[in-house]
Short mmCIF file of C-alpha atoms in Angstrom, two decimals:
data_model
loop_
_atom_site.label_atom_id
_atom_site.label_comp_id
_atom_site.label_asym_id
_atom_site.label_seq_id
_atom_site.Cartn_x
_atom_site.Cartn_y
_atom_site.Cartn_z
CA UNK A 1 117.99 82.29 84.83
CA UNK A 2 117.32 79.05 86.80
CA UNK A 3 114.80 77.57 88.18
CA UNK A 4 115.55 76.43 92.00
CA UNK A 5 113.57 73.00 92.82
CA UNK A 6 115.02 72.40 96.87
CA UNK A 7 113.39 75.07 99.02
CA UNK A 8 116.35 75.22 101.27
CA UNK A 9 118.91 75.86 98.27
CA UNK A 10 117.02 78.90 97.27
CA UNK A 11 117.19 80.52 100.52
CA UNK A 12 121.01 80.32 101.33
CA UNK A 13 121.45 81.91 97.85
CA UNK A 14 118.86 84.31 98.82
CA UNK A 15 120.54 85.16 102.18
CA UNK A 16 123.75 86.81 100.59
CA UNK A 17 121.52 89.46 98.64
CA UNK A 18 121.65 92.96 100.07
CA UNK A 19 117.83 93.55 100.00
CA UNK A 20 115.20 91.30 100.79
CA UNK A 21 111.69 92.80 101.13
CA UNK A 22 109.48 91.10 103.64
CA UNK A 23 107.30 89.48 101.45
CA UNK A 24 110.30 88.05 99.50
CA UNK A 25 111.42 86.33 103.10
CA UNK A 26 111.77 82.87 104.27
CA UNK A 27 109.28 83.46 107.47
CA UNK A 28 106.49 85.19 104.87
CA UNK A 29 106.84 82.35 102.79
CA UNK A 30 106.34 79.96 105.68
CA UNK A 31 103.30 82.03 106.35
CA UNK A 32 101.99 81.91 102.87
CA UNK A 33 102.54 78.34 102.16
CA UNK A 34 99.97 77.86 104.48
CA UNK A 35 97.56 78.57 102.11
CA UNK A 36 98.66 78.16 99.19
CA UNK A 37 101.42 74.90 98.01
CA UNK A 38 101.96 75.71 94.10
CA UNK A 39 105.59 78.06 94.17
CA UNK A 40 108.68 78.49 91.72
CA UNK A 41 111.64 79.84 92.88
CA UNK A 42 114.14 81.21 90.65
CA UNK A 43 118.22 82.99 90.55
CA UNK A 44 119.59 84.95 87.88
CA UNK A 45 122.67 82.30 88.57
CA UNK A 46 123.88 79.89 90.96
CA UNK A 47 127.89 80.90 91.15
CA UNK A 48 127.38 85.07 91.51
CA UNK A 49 123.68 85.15 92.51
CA UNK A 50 122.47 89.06 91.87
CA UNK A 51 119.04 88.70 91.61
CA UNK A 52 116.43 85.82 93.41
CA UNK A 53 112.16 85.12 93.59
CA UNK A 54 109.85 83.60 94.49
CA UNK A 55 106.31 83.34 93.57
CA UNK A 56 103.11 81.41 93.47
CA UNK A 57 101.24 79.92 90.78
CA UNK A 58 97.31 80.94 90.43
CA UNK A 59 95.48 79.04 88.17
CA UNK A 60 92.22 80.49 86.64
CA UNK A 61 90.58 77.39 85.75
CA UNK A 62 87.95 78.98 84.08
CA UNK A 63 90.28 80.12 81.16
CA UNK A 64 92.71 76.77 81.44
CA UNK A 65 95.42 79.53 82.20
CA UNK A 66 97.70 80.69 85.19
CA UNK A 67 99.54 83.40 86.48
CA UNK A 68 102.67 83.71 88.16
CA UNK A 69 102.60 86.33 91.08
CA UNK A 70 105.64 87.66 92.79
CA UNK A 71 105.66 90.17 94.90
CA UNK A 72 108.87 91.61 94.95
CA UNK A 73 112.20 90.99 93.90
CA UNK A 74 115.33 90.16 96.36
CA UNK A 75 119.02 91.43 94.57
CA UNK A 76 122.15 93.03 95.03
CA UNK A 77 122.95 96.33 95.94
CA UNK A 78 125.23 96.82 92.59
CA UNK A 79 122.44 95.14 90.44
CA UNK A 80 122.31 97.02 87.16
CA UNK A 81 119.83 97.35 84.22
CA UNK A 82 121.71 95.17 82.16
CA UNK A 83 120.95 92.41 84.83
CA UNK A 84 117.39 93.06 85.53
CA UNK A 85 116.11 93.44 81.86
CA UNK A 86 117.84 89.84 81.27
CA UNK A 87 116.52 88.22 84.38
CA UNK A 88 113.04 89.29 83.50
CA UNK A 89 113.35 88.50 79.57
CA UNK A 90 114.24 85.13 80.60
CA UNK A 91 110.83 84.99 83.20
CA UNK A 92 108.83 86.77 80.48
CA UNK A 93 109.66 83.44 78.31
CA UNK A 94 108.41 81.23 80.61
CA UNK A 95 105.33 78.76 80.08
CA UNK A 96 102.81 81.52 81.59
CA UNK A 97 99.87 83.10 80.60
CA UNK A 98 100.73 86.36 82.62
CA UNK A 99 103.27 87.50 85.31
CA UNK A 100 102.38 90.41 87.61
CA UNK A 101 105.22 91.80 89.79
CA UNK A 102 104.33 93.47 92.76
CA UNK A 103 107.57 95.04 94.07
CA UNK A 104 108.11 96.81 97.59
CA UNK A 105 111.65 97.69 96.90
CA UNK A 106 112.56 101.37 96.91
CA UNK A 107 112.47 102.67 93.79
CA UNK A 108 114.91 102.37 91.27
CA UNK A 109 115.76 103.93 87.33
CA UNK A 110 117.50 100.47 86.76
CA UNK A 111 114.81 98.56 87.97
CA UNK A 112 112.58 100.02 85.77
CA UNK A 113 114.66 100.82 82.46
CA UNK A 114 115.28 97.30 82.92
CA UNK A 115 111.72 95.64 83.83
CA UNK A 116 110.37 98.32 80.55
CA UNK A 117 113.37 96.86 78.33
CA UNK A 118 112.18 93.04 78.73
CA UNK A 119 108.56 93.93 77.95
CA UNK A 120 106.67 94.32 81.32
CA UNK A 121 104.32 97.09 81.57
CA UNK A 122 102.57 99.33 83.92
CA UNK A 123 98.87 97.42 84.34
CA UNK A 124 95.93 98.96 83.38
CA UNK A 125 94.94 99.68 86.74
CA UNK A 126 96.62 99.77 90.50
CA UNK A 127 95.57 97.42 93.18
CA UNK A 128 98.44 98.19 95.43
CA UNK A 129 99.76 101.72 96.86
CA UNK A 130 103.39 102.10 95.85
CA UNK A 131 104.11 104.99 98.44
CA UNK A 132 105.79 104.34 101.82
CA UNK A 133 107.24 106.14 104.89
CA UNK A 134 110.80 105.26 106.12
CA UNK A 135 112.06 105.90 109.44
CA UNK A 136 115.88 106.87 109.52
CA UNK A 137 117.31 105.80 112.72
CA UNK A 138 120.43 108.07 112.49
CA UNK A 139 117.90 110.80 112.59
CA UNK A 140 116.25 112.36 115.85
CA UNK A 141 112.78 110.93 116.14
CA UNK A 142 110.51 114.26 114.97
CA UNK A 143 106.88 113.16 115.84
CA UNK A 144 103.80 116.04 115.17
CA UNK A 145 101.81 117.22 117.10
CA UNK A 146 99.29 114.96 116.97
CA UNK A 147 101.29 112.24 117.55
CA UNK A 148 102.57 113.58 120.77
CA UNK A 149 99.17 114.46 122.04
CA UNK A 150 98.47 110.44 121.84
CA UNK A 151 101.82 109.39 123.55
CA UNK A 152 100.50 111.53 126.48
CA UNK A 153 96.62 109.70 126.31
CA UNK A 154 98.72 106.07 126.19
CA UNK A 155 100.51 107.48 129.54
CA UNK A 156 97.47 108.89 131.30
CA UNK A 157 96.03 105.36 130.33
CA UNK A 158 99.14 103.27 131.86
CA UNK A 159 99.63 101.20 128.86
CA UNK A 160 102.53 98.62 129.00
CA UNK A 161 104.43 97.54 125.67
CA UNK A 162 106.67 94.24 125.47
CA UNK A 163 108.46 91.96 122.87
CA UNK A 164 107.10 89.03 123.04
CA UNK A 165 110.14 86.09 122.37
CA UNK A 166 108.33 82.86 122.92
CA UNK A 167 105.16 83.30 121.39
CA UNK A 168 102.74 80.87 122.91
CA UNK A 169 99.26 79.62 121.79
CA UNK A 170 97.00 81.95 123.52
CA UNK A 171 99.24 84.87 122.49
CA UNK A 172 98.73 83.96 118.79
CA UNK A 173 94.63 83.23 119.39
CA UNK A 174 94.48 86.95 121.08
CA UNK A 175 96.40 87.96 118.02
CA UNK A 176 94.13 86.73 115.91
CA UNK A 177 90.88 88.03 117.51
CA UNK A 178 91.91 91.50 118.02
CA UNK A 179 92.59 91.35 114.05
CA UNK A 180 89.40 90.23 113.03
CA UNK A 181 88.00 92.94 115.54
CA UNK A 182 89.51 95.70 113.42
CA UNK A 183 89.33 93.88 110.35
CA UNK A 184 85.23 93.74 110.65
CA UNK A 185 85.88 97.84 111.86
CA UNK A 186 87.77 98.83 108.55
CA UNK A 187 86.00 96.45 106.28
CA UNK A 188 89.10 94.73 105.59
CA UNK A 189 87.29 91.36 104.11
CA UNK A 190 90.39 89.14 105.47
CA UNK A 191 91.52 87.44 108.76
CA UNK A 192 94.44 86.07 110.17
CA UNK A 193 94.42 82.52 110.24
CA UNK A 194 95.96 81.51 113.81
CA UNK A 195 97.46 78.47 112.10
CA UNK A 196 99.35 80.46 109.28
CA UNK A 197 100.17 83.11 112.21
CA UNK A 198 101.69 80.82 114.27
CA UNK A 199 104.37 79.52 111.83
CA UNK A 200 104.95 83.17 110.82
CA UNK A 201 105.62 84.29 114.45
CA UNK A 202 107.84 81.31 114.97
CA UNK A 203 110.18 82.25 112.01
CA UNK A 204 113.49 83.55 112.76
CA UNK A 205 113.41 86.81 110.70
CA UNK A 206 110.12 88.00 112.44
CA UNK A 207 109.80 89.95 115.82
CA UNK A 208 106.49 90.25 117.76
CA UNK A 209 105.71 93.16 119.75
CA UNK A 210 102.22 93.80 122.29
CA UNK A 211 100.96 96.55 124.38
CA UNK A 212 98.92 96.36 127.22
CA UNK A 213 96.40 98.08 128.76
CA UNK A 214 96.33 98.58 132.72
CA UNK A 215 94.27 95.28 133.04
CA UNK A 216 97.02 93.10 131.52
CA UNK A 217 94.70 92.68 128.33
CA UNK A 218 96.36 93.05 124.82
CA UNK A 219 94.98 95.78 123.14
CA UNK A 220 97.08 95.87 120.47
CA UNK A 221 99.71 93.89 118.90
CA UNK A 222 102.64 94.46 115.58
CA UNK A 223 104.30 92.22 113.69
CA UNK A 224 107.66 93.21 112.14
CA UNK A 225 110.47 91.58 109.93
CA UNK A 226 113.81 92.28 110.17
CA UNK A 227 116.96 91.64 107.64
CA UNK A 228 120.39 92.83 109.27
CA UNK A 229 119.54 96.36 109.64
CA UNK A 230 116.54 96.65 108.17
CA UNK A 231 113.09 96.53 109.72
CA UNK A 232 109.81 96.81 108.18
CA UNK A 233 106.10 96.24 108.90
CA UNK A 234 103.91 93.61 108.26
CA UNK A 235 101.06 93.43 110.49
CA UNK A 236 99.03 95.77 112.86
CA UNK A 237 96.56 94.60 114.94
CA UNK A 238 94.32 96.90 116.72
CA UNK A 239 91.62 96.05 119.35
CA UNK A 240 88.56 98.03 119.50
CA UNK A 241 89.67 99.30 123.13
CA UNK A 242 93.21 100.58 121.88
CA UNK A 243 91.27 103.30 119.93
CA UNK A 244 90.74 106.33 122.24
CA UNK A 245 94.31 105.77 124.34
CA UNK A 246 96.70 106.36 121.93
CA UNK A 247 97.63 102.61 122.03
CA UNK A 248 99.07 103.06 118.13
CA UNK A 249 101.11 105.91 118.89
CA UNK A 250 102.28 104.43 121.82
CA UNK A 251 103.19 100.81 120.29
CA UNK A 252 105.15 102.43 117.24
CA UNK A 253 106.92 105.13 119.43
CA UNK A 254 108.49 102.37 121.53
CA UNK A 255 109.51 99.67 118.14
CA UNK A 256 110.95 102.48 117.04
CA UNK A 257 113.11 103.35 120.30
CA UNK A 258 113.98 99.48 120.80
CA UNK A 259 115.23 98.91 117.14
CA UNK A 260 117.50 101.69 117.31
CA UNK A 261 118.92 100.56 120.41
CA UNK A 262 119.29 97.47 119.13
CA UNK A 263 121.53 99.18 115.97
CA UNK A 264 118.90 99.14 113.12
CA UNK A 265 119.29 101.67 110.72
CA UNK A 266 116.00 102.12 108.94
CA UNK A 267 112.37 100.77 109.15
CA UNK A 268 109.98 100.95 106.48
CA UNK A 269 106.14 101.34 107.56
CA UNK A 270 104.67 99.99 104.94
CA UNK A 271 102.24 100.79 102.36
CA UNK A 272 100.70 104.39 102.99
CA UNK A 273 96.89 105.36 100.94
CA UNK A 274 96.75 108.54 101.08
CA UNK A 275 93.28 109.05 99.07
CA UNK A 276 89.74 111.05 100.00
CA UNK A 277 88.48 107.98 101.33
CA UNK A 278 88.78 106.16 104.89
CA UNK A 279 92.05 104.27 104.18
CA UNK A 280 93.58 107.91 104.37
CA UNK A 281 93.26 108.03 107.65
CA UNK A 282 96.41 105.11 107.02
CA UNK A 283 98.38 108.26 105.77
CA UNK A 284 97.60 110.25 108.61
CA UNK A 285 98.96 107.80 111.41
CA UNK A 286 101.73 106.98 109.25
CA UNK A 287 102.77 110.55 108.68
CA UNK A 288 102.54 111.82 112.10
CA UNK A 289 105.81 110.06 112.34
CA UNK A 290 107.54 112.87 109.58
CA UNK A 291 109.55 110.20 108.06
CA UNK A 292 110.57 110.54 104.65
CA UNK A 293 108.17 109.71 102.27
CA UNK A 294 109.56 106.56 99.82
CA UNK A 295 108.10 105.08 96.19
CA UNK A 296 108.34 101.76 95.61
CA UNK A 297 108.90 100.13 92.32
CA UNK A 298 105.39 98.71 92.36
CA UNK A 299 103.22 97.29 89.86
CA UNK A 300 104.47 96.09 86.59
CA UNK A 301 102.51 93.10 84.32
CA UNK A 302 103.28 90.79 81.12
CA UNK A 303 100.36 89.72 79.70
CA UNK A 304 100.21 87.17 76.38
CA UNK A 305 97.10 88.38 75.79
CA UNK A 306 95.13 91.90 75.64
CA UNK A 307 91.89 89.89 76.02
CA UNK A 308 92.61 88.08 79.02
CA UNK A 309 94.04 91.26 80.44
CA UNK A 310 90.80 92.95 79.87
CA UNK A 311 89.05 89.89 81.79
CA UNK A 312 91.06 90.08 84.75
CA UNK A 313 90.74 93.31 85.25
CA UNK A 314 87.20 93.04 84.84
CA UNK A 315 87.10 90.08 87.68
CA UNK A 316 89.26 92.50 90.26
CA UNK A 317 87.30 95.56 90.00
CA UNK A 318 83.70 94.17 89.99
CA UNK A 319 84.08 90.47 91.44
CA UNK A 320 86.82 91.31 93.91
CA UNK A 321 85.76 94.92 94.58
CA UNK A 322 89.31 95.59 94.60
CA UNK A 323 90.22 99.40 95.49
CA UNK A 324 92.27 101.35 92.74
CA UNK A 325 95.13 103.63 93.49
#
């Protein structure tokens, strides 16, 4: 394994891997380094590059330790168990007082025979959801009823959906507010910085898309990544007046008609909660599409020590609040 110091160098080896997740990709990273300035990259080797990531370096002062988080992995389509249980031996050996993947990759028996066989484990708890929906595009769109019955609100309501190419200032502020609108709805406990949304919006792997209401006000707003012919989601922003018009429905019908025109072959909608809770009704948007439900690898964790283990999962379920799946 080897570590990758020029930021540039990583990404051209990066960019002839078959999969790249979104949060693996150069314009996430531009959006997270934004906030945050303390990465490693690293490649299973620089001549036949099979495997690449990147992650960022949290220090938890109050223990004099720190944790390398990387969510994800980027790799080859022929990658084997041979080469991921030596690429993550060698990480597991780095200078770190625990690692926690978090990968959105479908999932994979070599990925995890191999992740198992260099000494990661499942963590003691789940933060993150590792169930998805994936839209086929070689597929006829098959949409419930339910779905259907909101396409027909959005055109009783006139609604107008667009790409948006140049993404200018005011376009990114809107963004932004109509966020925080839903975000103070759903109890979400996070904005989006216009700043950090900006220099994601202006990266090349990341498509913008609006809608409209009859007023020429943006309602509602999705942010997608694409990789060759993949597509997947990676921001929703929903505006307090986009709820009873079937302004969702409406905005996801029409990505999904304009990347198969333009030759995409799948699109994964993200994380899906499907719980007894609120975030379910997540699940129930999501699955009004009927496409085919997907794990992801998810969670795995090396930790150097059971005690500090035990402490940070203490800090993320009763500091952080964090919900368990």
């Amino acid at each position: 394994m080897i570590k990758i110091i020029e930021i540039e160098e990583f990404f051209k080896l990066q960019n002839n891997l078959d999969f790249i997740p979104f949060t693996q990709s150069r314009g996430w990273f531009n959006y997270i380094s934004q906030k945050y300035n303390d990465f490693v990259f690293f490649v299973d080797s620089l001549d036949d590059t099979k495997i690449a990531c990147w992650g960022k370096i949290h220090s938890v002062s109050f223990f004099s330790k720190k944790i390398l988080l990387i969510e994800g992995e980027s790799y080859k389509s022929e990658t084997n168990e041979k080469v991921f249980r030596t690429f993550y031996t060698n990480l597991s050996k780095l200078n770190y007082s625990a690692i926690e993947i978090n990968s959105n990759n479908s999932y994979s028996l070599e990925f995890e025979i191999g992740i198992r066989r260099s000494g990661f484990k499942r963590p003691l708890a789940h933060f993150s959801c590792p169930l998805t929906i994936e839209i086929d595009f070689s597929n006829d769109f098959k949409f419930d009823n339910n779905w259907k019955r909101n396409i027909r609100k959005a055109d009783e309501a006139g609604l107008i959906f667009k790409e948006v190419v140049n993404v200018k200032k005011d376009l990114i502020i809107e963004i932004s507010k109509i966020f925080k609108e839903m975000s103070d709805l759903k109890g979400l406990g996070y904005y989006l910085d216009s700043n950090s949304l900006h220099v994601l919006l202006k990266s090349n792997d990341i498509r913008t898309f609006v809608v409209e209401n009859k007023n020429n006000e943006i309602i509602a707003a999705r942010i997608v990544h694409f990789r060759k012919r993949y597509a997947s989601d990676i921001f929703a922003a929903n505006s307090n007046k986009s709820r009873n018009c079937g302004a969702t429905y409406f905005m996801m019908q029409n990505i999904f008609e304009r990347l198969k025109e333009d030759g995409f072959h799948f699109f994964d909608f993200g994380r899906i909660p499907p719980s007894n809770h609120s975030t379910d009704n997540i699940y129930t948007f999501k699955n009004s599409s009927r496409g085919k439900k997907l794990q992801y690898n998810g969670e795995w964790v090396l930790y150097k020590s059971r005690l500090f283990e035990k402490l940070i999962l203490f800090y993320k379920l009763y500091k952080l609040k964090k919900q368990r799946y």
